[in-house]
Coordinates of N, CA and C in Angstrom, one line a residue:
X1 N 30.1 1.2 -18.2 CA 30.7 0.1 -18.9 C 29.6 -1.0 -18.6
X2 N 28.5 -0.8 -18.0 CA 27.5 -1.8 -18.0 C 27.1 -2.4 -19.4
X3 N 27.1 -3.7 -19.5 CA 26.5 -4.2 -20.7 C 27.7 -4.6 -21.8
X4 N 28.9 -4.0 -21.4 CA 30.0 -4.1 -22.4 C 30.6 -5.4 -22.2
X5 N 31.0 -5.9 -23.5 CA 31.8 -7.6 -23.5 C 33.1 -7.2 -23.5
X6 N 33.9 -8.0 -22.6 CA 35.2 -7.8 -22.5 C 35.9 -9.0 -23.0
X7 N 36.4 -8.8 -24.2 CA 37.2 -10.0 -24.9 C 38.3 -10.9 -23.9
X8 N 38.1 -12.1 -23.7 CA 39.0 -12.7 -22.7 C 39.6 -13.9 -23.5
X9 N 40.8 -14.4 -23.2 CA 41.4 -15.7 -23.7 C 41.9 -16.3 -22.6
X10 N 41.4 -17.6 -22.3 CA 41.6 -18.6 -21.1 C 42.3 -19.7 -22.0
X11 N 43.5 -20.1 -21.3 CA 44.2 -21.3 -21.6 C 45.3 -21.9 -20.5
X12 N 45.8 -22.9 -20.8 CA 46.5 -23.6 -19.9 C 48.1 -23.1 -20.0
X13 N 48.8 -22.7 -19.1 CA 50.3 -22.6 -19.4 C 51.0 -23.2 -18.1
X14 N 52.0 -24.0 -18.4 CA 52.6 -24.6 -17.4 C 51.7 -25.3 -16.1
X15 N 50.8 -25.8 -16.6 CA 49.9 -26.2 -15.6 C 48.8 -25.5 -14.9
X16 N 49.0 -24.2 -15.1 CA 48.1 -23.2 -14.5 C 47.1 -22.4 -15.5
X17 N 46.1 -22.1 -15.0 CA 45.2 -21.2 -15.8 C 45.9 -19.9 -16.1
X18 N 45.8 -19.3 -17.4 CA 46.4 -18.4 -18.0 C 45.2 -17.5 -18.6
X19 N 45.0 -16.5 -18.2 CA 44.1 -15.5 -18.5 C 44.5 -14.3 -19.3
X20 N 44.1 -13.8 -20.4 CA 44.3 -12.7 -20.9 C 42.9 -12.0 -21.2
X21 N 43.0 -10.6 -21.2 CA 41.8 -9.7 -21.4 C 42.2 -8.6 -22.2
X22 N 41.5 -8.1 -23.1 CA 41.8 -7.3 -24.2 C 41.0 -6.0 -23.5
X23 N 42.1 -4.7 -23.3 CA 41.5 -3.5 -22.9 C 41.3 -2.6 -24.1
X24 N 40.7 -1.7 -24.1 CA 40.6 -0.5 -25.1 C 42.0 0.2 -25.4
X25 N 42.1 0.5 -26.6 CA 43.1 1.4 -27.1 C 43.7 2.4 -26.1
X26 N 44.8 2.6 -25.9 CA 45.5 3.6 -24.7 C 45.1 5.2 -25.2
X27 N 44.8 5.8 -24.4 CA 44.5 7.3 -24.7 C 45.2 8.1 -23.6
X28 N 46.2 9.0 -24.2 CA 46.7 9.9 -23.4 C 46.1 11.1 -22.9
X29 N 45.5 11.3 -21.7 CA 44.9 12.4 -21.4 C 45.3 13.6 -21.2
X30 N 46.5 13.7 -20.2 CA 46.9 14.8 -19.9 C 48.4 14.5 -19.3
X31 N 49.4 15.6 -19.3 CA 50.6 15.6 -18.6 C 50.4 16.2 -17.1
X32 N 51.2 15.6 -16.1 CA 51.2 15.9 -14.9 C 52.5 16.5 -14.6
X33 N 52.7 17.5 -13.8 CA 53.8 18.2 -13.4 C 54.9 17.3 -12.5
X34 N 56.1 17.2 -13.0 CA 56.9 16.3 -12.3 C 57.0 16.5 -10.6
X35 N 57.1 18.0 -10.5 CA 57.5 18.3 -8.9 C 56.5 17.9 -7.9
X36 N 55.3 17.8 -8.7 CA 54.1 17.4 -7.6 C 54.2 15.9 -7.3
X37 N 54.5 15.2 -8.4 CA 54.5 13.8 -8.2 C 55.9 13.2 -7.4
X38 N 57.1 14.0 -7.9 CA 58.1 13.5 -7.0 C 57.9 13.5 -5.5
X39 N 57.3 14.9 -5.0 CA 56.9 15.0 -3.7 C 56.2 13.8 -3.2
X40 N 54.9 13.4 -4.0 CA 54.1 12.4 -3.5 C 54.6 11.0 -3.6
X41 N 55.9 10.6 -4.1 CA 56.4 9.5 -4.1 C 57.7 9.4 -3.5
X42 N 58.1 10.6 -3.1 CA 59.4 10.7 -2.1 C 60.7 10.6 -3.0
X43 N 60.7 11.2 -4.4 CA 61.8 11.1 -5.2 C 62.0 12.6 -5.4
X44 N 63.0 13.0 -6.6 CA 63.3 14.0 -7.0 C 62.8 14.1 -8.4
X45 N 62.8 15.4 -8.8 CA 62.3 15.5 -10.4 C 63.2 15.0 -11.1
X46 N 64.5 14.9 -10.8 CA 65.6 14.3 -11.6 C 65.4 12.6 -11.7
X47 N 64.8 11.9 -10.5 CA 64.5 10.9 -10.3 C 63.5 10.3 -11.4
X48 N 62.7 11.3 -11.9 CA 61.4 11.1 -12.6 C 61.8 11.6 -14.3
X49 N 63.2 11.5 -14.5 CA 63.7 11.9 -15.9 C 64.1 10.5 -16.4
X50 N 63.5 10.0 -17.5 CA 63.9 8.8 -18.4 C 63.5 9.1 -19.8
X51 N 64.6 9.0 -20.7 CA 64.5 9.5 -21.9 C 63.6 10.4 -22.4
X52 N 63.4 11.5 -21.5 CA 62.5 12.9 -21.9 C 61.2 12.4 -22.0
X53 N 60.7 11.2 -21.5 CA 59.3 11.1 -21.5 C 58.5 11.6 -20.3
X54 N 57.4 12.1 -20.6 CA 56.5 13.0 -19.6 C 55.9 12.2 -18.8
X55 N 55.3 12.6 -17.7 CA 54.5 12.1 -16.9 C 53.1 12.1 -17.2
X56 N 52.5 11.1 -17.8 CA 51.1 11.6 -18.3 C 50.1 10.3 -17.8
X57 N 48.8 10.9 -17.8 CA 47.8 10.2 -17.4 C 47.3 9.2 -18.5
X58 N 47.4 8.1 -18.5 CA 46.9 7.2 -19.6 C 45.7 6.4 -19.3
X59 N 44.7 6.2 -20.3 CA 43.5 5.4 -20.1 C 43.4 4.3 -21.0
X60 N 43.1 3.2 -20.6 CA 42.7 2.0 -21.6 C 41.1 1.9 -20.9
X61 N 41.0 1.3 -19.6 CA 39.7 1.1 -19.0 C 39.8 2.0 -17.9
X62 N 40.9 2.2 -17.1 CA 41.0 3.2 -15.9 C 42.1 4.0 -16.3
X63 N 42.0 5.3 -15.8 CA 43.0 6.3 -16.0 C 44.0 6.3 -14.9
X64 N 45.1 5.9 -15.3 CA 46.2 5.7 -14.3 C 47.6 6.7 -14.7
X65 N 48.4 7.1 -14.0 CA 49.4 8.1 -14.2 C 50.7 7.2 -14.4
X66 N 51.3 7.4 -15.4 CA 52.3 6.6 -15.8 C 53.5 7.6 -15.5
X67 N 54.5 7.0 -14.9 CA 55.6 8.1 -14.2 C 57.0 7.5 -14.5
X68 N 57.6 7.8 -15.6 CA 58.8 7.2 -16.1 C 59.9 7.5 -14.9
X69 N 60.7 6.5 -14.5 CA 61.7 6.8 -13.5 C 63.3 6.3 -14.0
X70 N 64.1 7.1 -13.5 CA 65.4 7.2 -14.3 C 66.0 5.8 -14.1
X71 N 66.1 4.8 -13.3 CA 66.7 3.8 -12.9 C 66.1 2.7 -11.9
X72 N 66.7 1.6 -11.7 CA 66.1 0.8 -10.7 C 66.5 1.3 -9.3
X73 N 67.5 2.0 -9.0 CA 67.8 2.5 -7.8 C 66.9 3.7 -7.4
X74 N 66.3 4.4 -8.4 CA 65.4 5.4 -8.1 C 64.2 4.7 -7.7
X75 N 63.8 3.6 -8.7 CA 62.4 3.1 -8.4 C 62.3 2.4 -7.1
X76 N 63.4 1.6 -6.5 CA 63.5 1.1 -5.3 C 63.6 2.1 -4.2
X77 N 64.0 3.1 -4.5 CA 64.1 4.3 -3.3 C 62.6 4.9 -3.1
X78 N 61.7 4.8 -4.1 CA 60.4 5.2 -4.0 C 59.6 5.2 -2.8
X79 N 59.1 6.4 -2.0 CA 58.3 6.0 -1.0 C 57.0 6.7 -1.0
X80 N 55.9 6.1 -0.8 CA 54.7 6.6 -1.0 C 54.2 7.7 0.1
X81 N 53.9 8.8 -0.2 CA 53.1 9.7 0.8 C 51.8 9.9 0.4
X82 N 51.0 9.2 1.2 CA 49.7 8.9 0.8 C 48.9 10.2 0.6
X83 N 48.7 11.0 1.6 CA 47.9 12.4 1.5 C 48.4 13.2 0.2
X84 N 49.7 13.2 0.0 CA 50.1 14.0 -1.1 C 49.8 13.3 -2.5
X85 N 49.8 12.1 -2.7 CA 49.4 11.5 -3.9 C 47.9 11.4 -4.2
X86 N 47.1 11.4 -3.1 CA 45.6 11.3 -2.9 C 45.2 12.9 -3.5
X87 N 45.9 13.8 -2.8 CA 45.8 15.3 -3.3 C 46.0 15.3 -5.0
X88 N 47.0 14.7 -5.5 CA 47.3 15.1 -6.6 C 46.1 14.2 -7.6
X89 N 46.0 13.0 -7.1 CA 45.2 11.9 -7.7 C 43.5 12.8 -8.0
X90 N 43.3 13.5 -7.0 CA 41.9 14.2 -7.2 C 42.2 15.4 -7.9
X91 N 43.2 16.2 -7.9 CA 43.4 17.5 -8.8 C 43.4 17.2 -10.0
X92 N 44.2 16.0 -10.4 CA 44.3 15.8 -11.8 C 43.5 14.7 -12.6
X93 N 42.9 14.0 -11.6 CA 41.9 13.1 -12.3 C 42.4 11.6 -12.9
X94 N 43.3 11.0 -12.0 CA 43.8 9.7 -12.2 C 43.6 8.9 -10.8
X95 N 43.5 7.6 -11.2 CA 43.4 6.7 -10.1 C 44.6 6.3 -9.4
X96 N 45.3 5.3 -10.0 CA 46.7 4.9 -9.4 C 47.8 5.3 -10.2
X97 N 49.0 5.3 -9.4 CA 50.4 5.8 -9.9 C 51.2 4.9 -10.2
X98 N 51.5 4.7 -11.5 CA 52.5 3.5 -12.1 C 53.8 3.9 -12.3
X99 N 54.8 3.8 -11.1 CA 56.0 4.1 -11.6 C 56.7 3.0 -12.4
X100 N 57.5 3.2 -13.3 CA 58.1 2.4 -14.2 C 59.5 2.8 -14.6
X101 N 60.5 1.8 -14.8 CA 61.7 2.3 -15.7 C 61.9 1.1 -16.7
X102 N 62.5 1.4 -17.7 CA 63.3 0.6 -18.8 C 64.5 0.6 -18.6
X103 N 65.1 1.3 -17.6 CA 66.5 1.4 -17.7 C 67.1 0.2 -16.4
X104 N 66.9 -1.0 -16.9 CA 67.2 -1.9 -16.1 C 68.0 -3.1 -16.6
X105 N 68.5 -4.2 -15.6 CA 69.3 -5.1 -16.4 C 68.7 -6.4 -16.5
X106 N 67.4 -6.5 -16.4 CA 66.5 -7.6 -16.6 C 66.0 -7.7 -18.1
X107 N 66.8 -8.4 -18.9 CA 66.6 -8.5 -20.3 C 65.2 -9.1 -20.8
X108 N 64.6 -9.9 -19.8 CA 63.4 -10.6 -20.1 C 62.1 -9.8 -20.0
X109 N 62.5 -8.6 -19.5 CA 61.3 -7.6 -19.3 C 61.4 -6.4 -20.0
X110 N 60.2 -5.8 -20.2 CA 60.2 -4.5 -21.0 C 60.5 -3.5 -19.9
X111 N 59.9 -3.5 -18.9 CA 59.9 -2.5 -17.7 C 59.8 -3.4 -16.2
X112 N 60.3 -2.5 -15.4 CA 60.0 -3.0 -14.0 C 59.2 -1.8 -13.4
X113 N 58.3 -2.2 -12.6 CA 57.1 -1.1 -11.9 C 56.8 -1.4 -10.6
X114 N 56.2 -0.3 -10.0 CA 55.6 -0.3 -9.0 C 54.3 0.6 -8.9
X115 N 53.4 0.2 -8.2 CA 51.8 0.6 -8.4 C 51.5 1.2 -6.9
X116 N 51.0 2.3 -7.0 CA 50.5 2.9 -5.6 C 49.1 3.6 -5.9
X117 N 48.2 3.2 -4.9 CA 46.7 3.7 -5.3 C 46.2 3.9 -3.9
X118 N 46.7 5.0 -3.1 CA 46.2 4.9 -1.8 C 44.6 5.6 -1.7
X119 N 44.1 6.0 -2.8 CA 42.7 6.5 -2.8 C 41.7 5.5 -2.4
X120 N 42.1 4.3 -3.0 CA 41.3 3.0 -2.8 C 41.9 2.0 -1.6
X121 N 42.9 2.6 -0.9 CA 43.2 1.7 0.1 C 44.6 0.9 -0.4
X122 N 45.2 0.9 -1.5 CA 46.2 0.2 -1.8 C 47.6 0.9 -1.7
X123 N 48.6 0.4 -0.7 CA 49.7 1.2 -0.4 C 50.7 0.7 -1.7
X124 N 50.5 -0.4 -1.9 CA 51.5 -0.9 -3.0 C 50.9 -2.2 -3.7
X125 N 50.5 -2.3 -4.7 CA 50.0 -3.6 -5.4 C 51.2 -4.4 -5.9
X126 N 51.2 -5.9 -6.0 CA 52.2 -6.4 -6.7 C 51.9 -7.0 -8.0
X127 N 50.7 -6.6 -8.4 CA 50.5 -7.0 -10.1 C 49.1 -6.3 -10.3
X128 N 49.2 -5.3 -11.3 CA 48.1 -4.5 -11.6 C 48.0 -4.3 -13.2
X129 N 47.0 -5.3 -13.7 CA 46.7 -5.2 -15.0 C 46.2 -4.1 -15.7
X130 N 45.3 -3.4 -14.7 CA 44.7 -2.0 -15.4 C 45.7 -1.1 -15.5
X131 N 47.0 -1.1 -15.0 CA 48.0 -0.2 -15.3 C 48.9 -0.6 -16.2
X132 N 49.1 -2.0 -16.3 CA 50.1 -2.6 -17.4 C 49.8 -2.2 -18.7
X133 N 48.4 -2.3 -18.9 CA 47.8 -2.2 -20.2 C 48.0 -0.5 -20.6
X134 N 47.7 0.4 -20.0 CA 48.2 1.8 -20.3 C 49.7 2.1 -20.4
X135 N 50.3 1.3 -19.6 CA 51.8 1.6 -19.9 C 52.3 1.1 -21.2
X136 N 51.7 -0.4 -21.8 CA 52.2 -0.6 -22.9 C 51.6 0.2 -24.1
X137 N 50.6 0.7 -24.0 CA 49.9 1.6 -24.9 C 50.4 2.9 -25.0
X138 N 51.0 3.5 -23.9 CA 51.8 4.7 -23.8 C 53.2 4.4 -24.5
X139 N 53.9 3.4 -24.2 CA 55.1 3.2 -24.9 C 55.0 2.8 -26.2
X140 N 54.0 2.3 -26.7 CA 53.9 1.9 -28.0 C 53.5 3.2 -28.7
X141 N 52.9 4.4 -28.4 CA 52.2 5.7 -28.8 C 53.7 6.5 -28.9
X142 N 54.7 6.3 -28.0 CA 55.8 7.3 -28.2 C 57.0 6.4 -28.9
X143 N 56.7 5.1 -29.3 CA 57.6 4.7 -30.4 C 58.6 3.8 -29.5
X144 N 58.6 3.5 -28.3 CA 59.4 2.7 -27.6 C 59.2 1.0 -27.8
X145 N 58.0 0.7 -28.1 CA 57.7 -0.7 -28.4 C 56.8 -0.7 -29.8
X146 N 56.5 -1.9 -30.3 CA 56.1 -2.2 -31.4 C 54.8 -2.9 -31.3
X147 N 53.7 -2.7 -32.1 CA 52.3 -3.2 -32.1 C 52.4 -4.7 -32.3
X148 N 51.7 -5.5 -31.9 CA 51.6 -7.0 -32.3 C 52.9 -8.1 -31.8
X149 N 53.5 -7.5 -30.7 CA 54.7 -8.1 -30.0 C 54.4 -8.4 -28.6
X150 N 54.8 -9.5 -28.1 CA 54.5 -9.8 -26.5 C 55.8 -9.1 -25.8
X151 N 55.3 -8.5 -24.8 CA 56.3 -8.0 -23.7 C 55.8 -8.4 -22.5
X152 N 57.0 -8.4 -21.7 CA 56.6 -8.7 -20.4 C 56.8 -7.6 -19.2
X153 N 56.1 -7.4 -18.3 CA 56.6 -6.4 -17.2 C 56.7 -7.0 -15.9
X154 N 57.5 -6.7 -15.1 CA 57.9 -7.0 -13.7 C 57.3 -6.0 -12.5
X155 N 56.6 -6.5 -11.7 CA 55.9 -5.7 -10.8 C 56.0 -6.5 -9.4
X156 N 55.9 -5.8 -8.2 CA 55.8 -6.6 -6.9 C 57.1 -6.9 -6.3
X157 N 58.3 -6.8 -6.9 CA 59.8 -6.9 -6.3 C 59.8 -6.4 -4.9
X158 N 59.4 -5.2 -4.7 CA 59.6 -4.6 -3.4 C 58.6 -4.8 -2.5
X159 N 57.6 -5.6 -2.6 CA 56.7 -6.0 -1.6 C 56.9 -7.7 -1.6
X160 N 57.9 -8.1 -2.1 CA 58.2 -9.6 -2.0 C 57.2 -10.4 -2.7
X161 N 56.3 -10.1 -3.7 CA 55.6 -10.6 -4.4 C 55.9 -10.5 -6.0
X162 N 57.0 -11.2 -6.4 CA 57.3 -10.7 -8.0 C 56.0 -10.9 -8.8
X163 N 55.9 -10.4 -9.9 CA 54.6 -10.8 -10.7 C 55.1 -10.4 -12.1
X164 N 54.7 -11.3 -13.1 CA 54.9 -10.9 -14.4 C 53.7 -10.8 -15.2
X165 N 53.5 -9.6 -15.8 CA 52.3 -9.5 -16.5 C 52.9 -9.3 -18.1
X166 N 51.9 -10.0 -18.8 CA 52.4 -10.0 -20.4 C 51.7 -9.1 -20.9
X167 N 52.1 -8.3 -21.8 CA 51.3 -7.2 -22.6 C 51.6 -7.3 -24.0
X168 N 50.4 -7.0 -24.9 CA 50.5 -6.8 -26.2 C 49.7 -5.7 -26.8
X169 N 50.2 -4.8 -27.4 CA 49.5 -3.7 -28.0 C 49.1 -4.2 -29.4
X170 N 47.8 -4.0 -29.6 CA 47.1 -4.6 -31.1 C 46.3 -3.3 -31.8
X171 N 45.9 -3.4 -33.0 CA 45.4 -2.3 -33.6 C 44.1 -1.7 -32.6
X172 N 43.3 -2.6 -32.0 CA 42.1 -2.3 -31.7 C 42.2 -2.4 -30.0
X173 N 43.3 -2.4 -29.4 CA 43.5 -2.6 -28.0 C 44.6 -3.1 -27.5
X174 N 44.7 -3.3 -26.4 CA 46.0 -3.9 -25.5 C 45.6 -5.0 -24.8
X175 N 46.1 -6.1 -25.0 CA 46.0 -7.4 -24.3 C 46.9 -7.6 -23.2
X176 N 46.3 -7.7 -22.0 CA 47.2 -8.1 -20.9 C 46.9 -9.5 -20.3
X177 N 47.9 -10.3 -19.8 CA 47.7 -11.6 -19.6 C 48.6 -11.9 -18.5
X178 N 48.1 -13.0 -17.8 CA 49.0 -13.5 -16.7 C 48.4 -14.8 -16.1
X179 N 48.9 -15.2 -15.0 CA 48.3 -16.3 -14.0 C 48.4 -15.9 -12.9
X180 N 47.8 -16.6 -11.8 CA 47.9 -16.6 -10.4 C 47.8 -17.8 -9.7
X181 N 48.4 -17.8 -8.4 CA 48.1 -18.8 -7.5 C 47.6 -18.4 -6.3
X182 N 46.9 -19.3 -5.6 CA 46.3 -19.1 -4.2 C 47.4 -18.9 -3.2
X183 N 47.6 -18.0 -2.5 CA 48.3 -17.7 -1.4 C 48.0 -17.7 -0.1
X184 N 46.7 -17.7 0.0 CA 46.0 -17.7 1.4 C 44.6 -18.0 1.2
X185 N 43.9 -18.5 2.1 CA 42.5 -19.0 2.2 C 42.0 -18.6 3.6
X186 N 40.7 -18.5 3.7 CA 40.2 -18.0 5.0 C 38.7 -18.2 5.0
X187 N 38.3 -18.0 6.1 CA 36.7 -17.6 6.2 C 36.5 -16.5 6.9
X188 N 35.2 -15.8 6.7 CA 34.7 -14.5 7.5 C 33.5 -14.9 7.8
X189 N 33.5 -14.7 9.3 CA 32.2 -14.8 10.0 C 31.4 -13.6 10.3
X190 N 30.4 -13.5 10.1 CA 29.6 -12.1 10.3 C 28.6 -12.2 11.4

């Protein structure tokens, strides 16, 4: 990736800087068995059943595992088993695990999500653009969403840091956009 230019769009929205980045087109790498992932996230295989969609590794910039979850109750019940998810990640070749459901009552959002990546020390991330892009690409490839339309993804509800990530699949990639605020500052003395 050295030397590669990443298209950015920087603007102002509601008095905050708003940044968009275009990722590569989504590529579905492979399917991962539901029983292995269910055990790693503390759910049943029935919990990982949504519209008949498979659990797939999808890559735009980073290969993440897209895990369809039956509903909000199942999404909320997920519990990370670090060692089991690390083992599955190493065996199947994905970085993070992105649980999502489109079966929810928040009509402003395409999906509600949770992201686990214990291999790099993230128990649960409140906002993950590197996973939101692959999710949008995956949902477009299976016909659930359309190209050239803006959608919003909700993440971080269960770590008390709700975050909105805007996504749009275009012919040559996936735009992810959002804003942020400083929640903490500090100094590190060495």
